Short mmCIF file of C-alpha atoms in Angstrom, two decimals:
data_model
loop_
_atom_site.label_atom_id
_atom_site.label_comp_id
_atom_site.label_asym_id
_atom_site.label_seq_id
_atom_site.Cartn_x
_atom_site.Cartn_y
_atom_site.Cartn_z
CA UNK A 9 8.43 -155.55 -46.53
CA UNK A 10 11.73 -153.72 -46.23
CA UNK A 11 11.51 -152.15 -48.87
CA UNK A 12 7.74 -150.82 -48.00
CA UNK A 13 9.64 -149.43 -44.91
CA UNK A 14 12.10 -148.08 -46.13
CA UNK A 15 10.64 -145.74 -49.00
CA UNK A 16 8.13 -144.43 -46.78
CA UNK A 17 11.32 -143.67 -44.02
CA UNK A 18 13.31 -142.32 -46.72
CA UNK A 19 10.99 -140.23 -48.45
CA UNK A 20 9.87 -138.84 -44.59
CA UNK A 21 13.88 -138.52 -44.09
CA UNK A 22 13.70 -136.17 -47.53
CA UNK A 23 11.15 -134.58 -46.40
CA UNK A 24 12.48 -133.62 -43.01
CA UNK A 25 16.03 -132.85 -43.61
CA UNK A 26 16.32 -131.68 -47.66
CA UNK A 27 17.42 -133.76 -50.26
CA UNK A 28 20.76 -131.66 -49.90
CA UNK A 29 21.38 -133.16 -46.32
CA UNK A 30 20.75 -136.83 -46.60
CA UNK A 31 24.23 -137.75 -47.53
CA UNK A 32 25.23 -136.62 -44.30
CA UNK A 33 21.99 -138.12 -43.09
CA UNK A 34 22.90 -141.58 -44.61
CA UNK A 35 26.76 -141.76 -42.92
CA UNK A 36 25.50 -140.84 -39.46
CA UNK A 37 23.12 -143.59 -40.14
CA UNK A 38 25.51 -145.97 -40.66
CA UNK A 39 28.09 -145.01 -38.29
CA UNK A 40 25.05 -145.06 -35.17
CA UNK A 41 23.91 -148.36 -36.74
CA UNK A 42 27.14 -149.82 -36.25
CA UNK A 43 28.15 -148.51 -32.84
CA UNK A 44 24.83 -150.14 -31.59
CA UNK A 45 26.30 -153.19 -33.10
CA UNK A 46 29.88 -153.01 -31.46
CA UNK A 47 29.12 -151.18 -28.59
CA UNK A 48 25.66 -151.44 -27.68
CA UNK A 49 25.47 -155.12 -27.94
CA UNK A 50 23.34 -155.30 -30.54
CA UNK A 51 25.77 -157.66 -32.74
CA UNK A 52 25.42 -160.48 -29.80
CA UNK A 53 21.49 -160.29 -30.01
CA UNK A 54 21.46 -160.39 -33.99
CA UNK A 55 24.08 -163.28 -34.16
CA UNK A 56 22.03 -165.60 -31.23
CA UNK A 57 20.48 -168.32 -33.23
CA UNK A 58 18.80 -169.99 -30.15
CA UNK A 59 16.48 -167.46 -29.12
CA UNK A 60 13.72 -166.51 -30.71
CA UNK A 61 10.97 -165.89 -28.28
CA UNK A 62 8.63 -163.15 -29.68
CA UNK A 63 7.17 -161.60 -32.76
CA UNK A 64 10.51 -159.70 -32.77
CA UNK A 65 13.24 -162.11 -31.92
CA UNK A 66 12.01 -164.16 -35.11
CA UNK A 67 12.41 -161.50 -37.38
CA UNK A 68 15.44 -159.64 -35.81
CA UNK A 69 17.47 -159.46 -38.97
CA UNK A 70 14.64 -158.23 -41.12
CA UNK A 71 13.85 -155.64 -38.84
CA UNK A 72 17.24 -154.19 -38.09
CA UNK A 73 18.59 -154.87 -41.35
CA UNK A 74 15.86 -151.86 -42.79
CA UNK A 75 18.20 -149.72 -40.54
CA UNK A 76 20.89 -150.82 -43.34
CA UNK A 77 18.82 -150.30 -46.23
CA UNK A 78 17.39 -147.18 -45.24
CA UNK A 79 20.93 -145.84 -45.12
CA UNK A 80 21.64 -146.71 -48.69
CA UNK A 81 18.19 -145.31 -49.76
CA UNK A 82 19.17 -142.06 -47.98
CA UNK A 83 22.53 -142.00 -49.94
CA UNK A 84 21.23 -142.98 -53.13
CA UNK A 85 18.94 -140.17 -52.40
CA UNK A 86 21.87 -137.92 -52.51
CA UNK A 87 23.50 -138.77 -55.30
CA UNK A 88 20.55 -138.83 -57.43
CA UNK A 89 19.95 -135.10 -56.41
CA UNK A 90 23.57 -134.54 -57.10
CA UNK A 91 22.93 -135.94 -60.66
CA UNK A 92 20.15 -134.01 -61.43
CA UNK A 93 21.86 -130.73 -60.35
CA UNK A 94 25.47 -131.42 -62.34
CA UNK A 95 25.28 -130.48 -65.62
CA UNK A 96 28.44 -131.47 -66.98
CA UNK A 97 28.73 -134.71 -67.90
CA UNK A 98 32.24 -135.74 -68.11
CA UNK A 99 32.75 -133.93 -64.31
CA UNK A 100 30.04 -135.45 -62.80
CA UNK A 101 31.17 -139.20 -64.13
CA UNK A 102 34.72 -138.63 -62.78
CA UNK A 103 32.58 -137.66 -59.72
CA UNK A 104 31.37 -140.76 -59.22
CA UNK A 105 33.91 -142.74 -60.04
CA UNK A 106 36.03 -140.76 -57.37
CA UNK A 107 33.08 -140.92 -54.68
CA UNK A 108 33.00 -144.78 -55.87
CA UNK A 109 36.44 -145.44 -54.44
CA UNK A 110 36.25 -143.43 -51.44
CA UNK A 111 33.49 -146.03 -50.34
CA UNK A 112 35.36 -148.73 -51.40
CA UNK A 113 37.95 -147.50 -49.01
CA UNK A 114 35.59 -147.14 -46.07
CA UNK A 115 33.80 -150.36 -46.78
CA UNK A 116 37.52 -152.56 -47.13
CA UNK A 117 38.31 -150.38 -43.63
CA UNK A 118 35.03 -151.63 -41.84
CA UNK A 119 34.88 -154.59 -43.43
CA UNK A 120 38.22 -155.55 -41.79
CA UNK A 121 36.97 -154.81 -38.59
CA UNK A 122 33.52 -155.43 -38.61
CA UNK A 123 33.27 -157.70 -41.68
CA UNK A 124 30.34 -157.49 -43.77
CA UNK A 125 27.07 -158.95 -43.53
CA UNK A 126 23.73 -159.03 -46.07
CA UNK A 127 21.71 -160.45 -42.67
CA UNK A 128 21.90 -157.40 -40.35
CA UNK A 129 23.03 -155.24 -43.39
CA UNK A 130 26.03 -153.87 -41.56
CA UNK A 131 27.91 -150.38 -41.94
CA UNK A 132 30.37 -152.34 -44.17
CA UNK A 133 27.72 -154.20 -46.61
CA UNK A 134 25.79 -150.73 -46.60
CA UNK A 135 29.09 -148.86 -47.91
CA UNK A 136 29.83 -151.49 -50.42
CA UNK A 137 26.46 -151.28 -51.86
CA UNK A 138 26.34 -147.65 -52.12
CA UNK A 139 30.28 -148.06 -53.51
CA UNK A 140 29.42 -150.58 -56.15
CA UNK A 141 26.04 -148.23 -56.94
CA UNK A 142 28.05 -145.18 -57.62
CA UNK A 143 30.64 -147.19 -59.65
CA UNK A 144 27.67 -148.62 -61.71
CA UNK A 145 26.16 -145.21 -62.52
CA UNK A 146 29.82 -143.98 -63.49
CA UNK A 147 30.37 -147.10 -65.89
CA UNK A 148 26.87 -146.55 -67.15
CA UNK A 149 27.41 -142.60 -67.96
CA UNK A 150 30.83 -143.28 -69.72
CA UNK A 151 29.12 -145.50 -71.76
CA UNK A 152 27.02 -143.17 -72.88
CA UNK A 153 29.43 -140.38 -72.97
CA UNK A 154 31.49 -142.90 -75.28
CA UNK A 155 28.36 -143.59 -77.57
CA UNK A 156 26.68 -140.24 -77.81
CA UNK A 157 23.26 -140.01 -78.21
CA UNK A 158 22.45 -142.96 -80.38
CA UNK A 159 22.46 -145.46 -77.24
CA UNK A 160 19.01 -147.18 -77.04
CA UNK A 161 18.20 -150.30 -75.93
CA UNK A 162 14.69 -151.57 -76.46
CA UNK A 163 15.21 -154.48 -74.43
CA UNK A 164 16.20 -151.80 -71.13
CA UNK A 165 13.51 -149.55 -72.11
CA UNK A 166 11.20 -152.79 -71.85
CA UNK A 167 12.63 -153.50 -68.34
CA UNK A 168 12.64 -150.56 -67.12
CA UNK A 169 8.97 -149.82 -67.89
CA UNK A 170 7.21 -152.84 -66.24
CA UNK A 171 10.26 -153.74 -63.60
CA UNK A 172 7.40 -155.50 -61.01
CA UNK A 173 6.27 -157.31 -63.73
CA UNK A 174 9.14 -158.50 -65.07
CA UNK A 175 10.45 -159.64 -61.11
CA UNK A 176 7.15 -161.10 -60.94
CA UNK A 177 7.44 -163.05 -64.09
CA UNK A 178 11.06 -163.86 -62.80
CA UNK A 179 9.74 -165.18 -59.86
CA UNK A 180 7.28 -167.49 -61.26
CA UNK A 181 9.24 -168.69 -64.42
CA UNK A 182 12.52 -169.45 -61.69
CA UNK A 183 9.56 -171.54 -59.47
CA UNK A 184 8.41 -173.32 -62.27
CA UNK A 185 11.63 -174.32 -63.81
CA UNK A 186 12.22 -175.96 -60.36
CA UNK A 187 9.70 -177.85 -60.54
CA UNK A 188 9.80 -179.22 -63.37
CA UNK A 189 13.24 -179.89 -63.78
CA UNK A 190 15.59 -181.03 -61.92
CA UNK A 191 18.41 -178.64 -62.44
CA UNK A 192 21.04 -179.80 -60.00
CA UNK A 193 21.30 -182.74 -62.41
CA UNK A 194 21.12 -181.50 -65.52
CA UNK A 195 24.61 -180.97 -67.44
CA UNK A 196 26.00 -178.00 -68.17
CA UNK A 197 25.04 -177.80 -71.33
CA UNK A 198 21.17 -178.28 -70.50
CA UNK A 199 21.47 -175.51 -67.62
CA UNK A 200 23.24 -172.89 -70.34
CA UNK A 201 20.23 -173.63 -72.60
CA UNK A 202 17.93 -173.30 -70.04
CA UNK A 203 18.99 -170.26 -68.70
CA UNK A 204 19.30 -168.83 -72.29
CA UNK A 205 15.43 -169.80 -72.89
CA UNK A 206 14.44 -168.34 -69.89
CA UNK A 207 16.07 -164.77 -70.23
CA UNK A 208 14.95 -164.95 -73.52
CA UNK A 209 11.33 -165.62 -72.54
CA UNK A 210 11.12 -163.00 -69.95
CA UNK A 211 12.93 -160.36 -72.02
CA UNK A 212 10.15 -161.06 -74.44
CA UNK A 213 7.61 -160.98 -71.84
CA UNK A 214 8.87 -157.39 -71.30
CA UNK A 215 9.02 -156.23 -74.58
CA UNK A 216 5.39 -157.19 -75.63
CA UNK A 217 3.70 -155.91 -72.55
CA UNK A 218 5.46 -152.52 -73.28
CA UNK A 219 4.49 -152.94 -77.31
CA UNK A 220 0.62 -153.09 -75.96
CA UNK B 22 16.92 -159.51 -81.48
CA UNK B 23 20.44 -158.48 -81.77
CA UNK B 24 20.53 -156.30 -78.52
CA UNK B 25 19.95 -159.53 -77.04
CA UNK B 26 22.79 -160.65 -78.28
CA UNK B 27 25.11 -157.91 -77.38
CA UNK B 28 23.34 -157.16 -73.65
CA UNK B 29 21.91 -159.99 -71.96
CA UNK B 30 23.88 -162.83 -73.86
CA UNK B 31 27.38 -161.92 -72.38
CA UNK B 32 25.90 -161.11 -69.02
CA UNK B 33 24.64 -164.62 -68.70
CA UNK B 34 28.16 -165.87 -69.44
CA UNK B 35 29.72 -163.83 -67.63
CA UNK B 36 27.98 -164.91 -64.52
CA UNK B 37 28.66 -168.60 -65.51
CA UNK B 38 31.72 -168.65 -66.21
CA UNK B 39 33.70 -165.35 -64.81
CA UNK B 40 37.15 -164.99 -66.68
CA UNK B 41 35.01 -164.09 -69.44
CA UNK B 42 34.23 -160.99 -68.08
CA UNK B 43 37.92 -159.65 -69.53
CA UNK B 44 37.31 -160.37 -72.77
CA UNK B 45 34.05 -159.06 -72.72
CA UNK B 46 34.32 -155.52 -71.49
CA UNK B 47 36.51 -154.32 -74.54
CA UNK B 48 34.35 -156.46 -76.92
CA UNK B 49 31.08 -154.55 -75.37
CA UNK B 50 32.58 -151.41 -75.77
CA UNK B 51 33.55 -152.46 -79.12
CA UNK B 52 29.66 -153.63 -80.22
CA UNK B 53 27.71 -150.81 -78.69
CA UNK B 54 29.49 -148.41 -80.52
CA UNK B 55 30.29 -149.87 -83.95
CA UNK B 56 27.09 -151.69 -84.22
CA UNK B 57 24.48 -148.40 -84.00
CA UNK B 58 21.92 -149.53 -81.47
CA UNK B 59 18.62 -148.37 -83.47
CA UNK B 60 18.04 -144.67 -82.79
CA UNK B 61 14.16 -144.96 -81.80
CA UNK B 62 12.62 -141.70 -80.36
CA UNK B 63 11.94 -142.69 -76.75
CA UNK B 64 8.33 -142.51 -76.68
CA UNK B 65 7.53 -140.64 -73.64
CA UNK B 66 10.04 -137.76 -73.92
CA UNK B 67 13.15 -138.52 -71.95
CA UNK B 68 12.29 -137.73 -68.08
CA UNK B 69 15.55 -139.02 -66.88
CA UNK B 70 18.89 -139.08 -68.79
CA UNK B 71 19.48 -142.94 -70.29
CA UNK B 72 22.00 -143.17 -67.57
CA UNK B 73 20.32 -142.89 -64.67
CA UNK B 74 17.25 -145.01 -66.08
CA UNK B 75 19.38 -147.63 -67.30
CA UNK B 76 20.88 -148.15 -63.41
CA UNK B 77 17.71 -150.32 -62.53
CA UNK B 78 17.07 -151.59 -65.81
CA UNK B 79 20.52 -152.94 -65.66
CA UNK B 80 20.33 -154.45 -61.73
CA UNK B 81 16.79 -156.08 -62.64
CA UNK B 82 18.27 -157.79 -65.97
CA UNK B 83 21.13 -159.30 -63.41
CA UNK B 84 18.84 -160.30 -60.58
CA UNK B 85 16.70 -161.85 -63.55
CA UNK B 86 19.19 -163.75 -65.00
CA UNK B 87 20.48 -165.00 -60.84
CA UNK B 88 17.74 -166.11 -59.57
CA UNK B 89 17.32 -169.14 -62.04
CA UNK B 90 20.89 -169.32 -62.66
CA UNK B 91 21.66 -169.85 -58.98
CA UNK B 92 19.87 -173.45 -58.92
CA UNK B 93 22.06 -174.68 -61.48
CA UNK B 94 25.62 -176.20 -60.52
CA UNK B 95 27.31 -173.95 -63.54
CA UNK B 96 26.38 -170.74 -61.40
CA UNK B 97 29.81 -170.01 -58.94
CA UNK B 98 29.08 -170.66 -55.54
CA UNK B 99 31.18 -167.65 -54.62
CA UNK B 100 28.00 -165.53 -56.15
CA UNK B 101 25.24 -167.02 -54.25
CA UNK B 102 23.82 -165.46 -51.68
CA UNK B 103 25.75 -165.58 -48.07
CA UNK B 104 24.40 -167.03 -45.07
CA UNK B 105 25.94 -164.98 -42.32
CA UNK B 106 29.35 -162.84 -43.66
CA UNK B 107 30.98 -162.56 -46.66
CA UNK B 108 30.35 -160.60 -49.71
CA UNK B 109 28.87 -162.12 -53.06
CA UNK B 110 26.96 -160.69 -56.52
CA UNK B 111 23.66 -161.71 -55.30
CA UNK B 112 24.26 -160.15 -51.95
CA UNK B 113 24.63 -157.15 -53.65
CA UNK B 114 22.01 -157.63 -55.94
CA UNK B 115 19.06 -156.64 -53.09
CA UNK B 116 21.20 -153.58 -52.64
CA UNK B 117 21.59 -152.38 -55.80
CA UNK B 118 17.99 -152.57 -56.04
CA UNK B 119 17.46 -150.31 -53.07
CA UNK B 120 20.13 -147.90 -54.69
CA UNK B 121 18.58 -147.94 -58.14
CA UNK B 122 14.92 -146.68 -55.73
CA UNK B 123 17.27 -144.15 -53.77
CA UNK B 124 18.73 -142.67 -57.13
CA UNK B 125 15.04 -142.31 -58.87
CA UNK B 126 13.36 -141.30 -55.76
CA UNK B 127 16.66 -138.33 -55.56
CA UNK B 128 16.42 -137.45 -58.80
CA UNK B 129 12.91 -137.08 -58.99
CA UNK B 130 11.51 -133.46 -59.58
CA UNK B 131 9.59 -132.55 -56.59
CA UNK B 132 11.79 -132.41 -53.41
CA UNK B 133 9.45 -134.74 -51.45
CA UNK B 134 6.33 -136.38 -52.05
CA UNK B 135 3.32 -136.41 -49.68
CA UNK B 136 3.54 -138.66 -46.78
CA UNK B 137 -0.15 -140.60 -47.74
CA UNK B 138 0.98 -140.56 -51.35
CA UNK B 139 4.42 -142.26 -50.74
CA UNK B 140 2.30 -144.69 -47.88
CA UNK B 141 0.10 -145.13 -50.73
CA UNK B 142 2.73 -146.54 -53.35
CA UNK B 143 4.76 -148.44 -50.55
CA UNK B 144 0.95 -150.62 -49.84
CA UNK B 145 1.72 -153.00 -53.48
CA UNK B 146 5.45 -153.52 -52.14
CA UNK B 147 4.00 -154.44 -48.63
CA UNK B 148 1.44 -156.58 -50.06
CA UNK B 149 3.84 -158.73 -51.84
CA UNK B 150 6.20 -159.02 -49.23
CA UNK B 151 2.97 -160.33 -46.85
CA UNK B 152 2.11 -162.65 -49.56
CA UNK B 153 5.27 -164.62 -49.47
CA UNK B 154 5.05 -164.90 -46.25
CA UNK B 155 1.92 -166.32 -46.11
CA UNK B 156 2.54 -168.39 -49.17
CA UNK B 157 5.55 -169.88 -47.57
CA UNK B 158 4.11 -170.52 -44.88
CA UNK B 159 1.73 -171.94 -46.70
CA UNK B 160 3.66 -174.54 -48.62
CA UNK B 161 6.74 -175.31 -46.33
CA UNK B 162 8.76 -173.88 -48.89
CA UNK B 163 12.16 -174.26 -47.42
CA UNK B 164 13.72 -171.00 -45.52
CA UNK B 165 16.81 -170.99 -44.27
CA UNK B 166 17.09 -169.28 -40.90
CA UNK B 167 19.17 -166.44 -41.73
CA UNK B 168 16.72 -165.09 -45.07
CA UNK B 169 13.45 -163.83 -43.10
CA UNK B 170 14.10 -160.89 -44.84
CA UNK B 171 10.65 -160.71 -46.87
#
């Protein structure tokens, strides 16, 4: 459901204000989001686990965490346009690596103060996110500056191409292995296996819808 | 399969047990580029530079590989999702995901798409996340209080 909400916002966001301006967009965000929280006394309402009244009191944190969310969105936003506009390579990775850490910064800074939180989706959690995102799409471009053009990877290809199915499969291979098995007792040995039949199962999964 | 081998096998490990991650990242680097992945003509031509396609192929292979990993006592408590503060891998794992829809969405070629049509692909993502609800609802799966997130 978040997610629903928050590609429709972000693409109306894109829309309204320009690809160009959402990284702007995306920090505002986060820095209103979080003065509600401190200031506005937001935090007190989100953190009270005895009330929970109406429609919206049960489902506080899923509805104010989109706030969150939507501000990564917008800043992925950004940095995807950035992508597509750089064309050198080796600049824009050192780029990202550099924009990387200056989140990092920002989300150790609020996350001292604040602390961080997956539930409401705080200013810090949204920073780290977008921090560990950039950092991931640096690591993944110096790979394949280091490798040239020869990187492929079927089984990636096979993800990426059918990602709702694969989740979905995910989803419904994790359920099943619960209830069949009892994992919290099963040795370590048994769980590596396991968990090696499984990936292996939904990789394949993957790769044979995308062969059809 | 080798890429198996060389991709998903060490991320599995690492997750289990996560010293291994040091030896592994000079021993990836290593593999990818001595071994050759097969050179296959992508068979759409390349929309998107590997890169930036390989950012959510990469997130989904590590939610994948969580979600069943994290109801087995090997998995590191530390990575499991938190409850109210704290920071862990599967916390960021819901993030990443947004990030991986904000970069595709940014780097996309038109600069915004038409309101119905983006309403129009949001309706699947809304329709799963009001089928879990109802289906755990439905079967008293067990929520803790602090994951109505749908």
């Amino acid at each position: 459901m978040t997610l629903a909400v928050v590609i429709v916002t972000g693409n109306l966001a894109a829309r309204l204000f320009g690809k160009a301006n959402l990284g702007k967009a995306g920090i505002l965000l986060i820095a209103a989001y979080e003065g509600a929280l401190q200031l506005g006394g937001l935090s007190e309402y989100l953190d009270d686990q005895q009330v929970r009244a109406s429609l919206l009191d049960k489902n506080k944190e899923g509805i104010f965490s989109c706030i969150g969310y939507l501000a990564i969105y917008l800043l992925a936003c950004r940095i995807g346009f950035a992508v597509r506009l750089s064309s050198r390579r080796r600049a824009l990775r050192d780029h990202l690596a550099t924009i990387s850490l200056l989140l990092y910064l920002a989300h150790y800074a609020t996350s001292a103060t604040f602390g961080t939180s997956r539930r409401i989706a705080n200013s810090s959690y949204s920073l780290w996110i977008a921090a560990l995102g950039c950092g991931h799409l640096a690591a993944l471009l110096a790979v394949q500056l280091l490798a040239g053009s020869r990187l492929q990877s079927a089984i990636l290809d096979a993800i990426n191409q059918n990602q709702l199915l694969v989740f979905m499969a995910a989803n419904v291979a994790t359920g099943v292995v619960n209830m069949t098995m009892q994992t919290l007792l099963m040795s370590n040995g048994q769980a590596v296996a396991v968990i090696f039949i499984y990936t292996i199962m939904i990789t394949g999964v993957a790769h044979a819808y995308t062969a059809k | 399969m080798h890429e198996f081998l060389i991709i998903v096998a060490p991320c599995i490990l690492t997750f289990l047990i996560p010293p291994t991650v040091l030896v592994f990242i000079p021993l990836e680097a290593f593999l990818i580029i001595a071994s050759g992945l097969p050179v296959r003509p992508r068979q759409p031509p390349a929309s998107k530079p590997l890169f930036v396609a390989y950012l959510k192929a990469t997130t989904m292979l590590m939610t994948v590989i969580s979600i069943l990993a994290v109801d087995f006592r090997l998995f590191p408590r530390r990575f499991a999702k938190t409850e109210s503060y704290g920071v862990s891998l599967m916390d960021a794992g819901v993030g990443a995901t947004v990030f991986g829809m904000g970069v595709s969405a940014g780097f996309s070629a038109h600069n915004h798409r038409p309101l119905l049509g983006s309403l129009w692909k949001g309706l699947p993502v809304a329709a799963i996340g009001a089928a879990r609800c109802a289906a755990v609802k439905l079967f008293n799966y067990q929520v803790p209080a602090a994951d109505l997130n749908a």
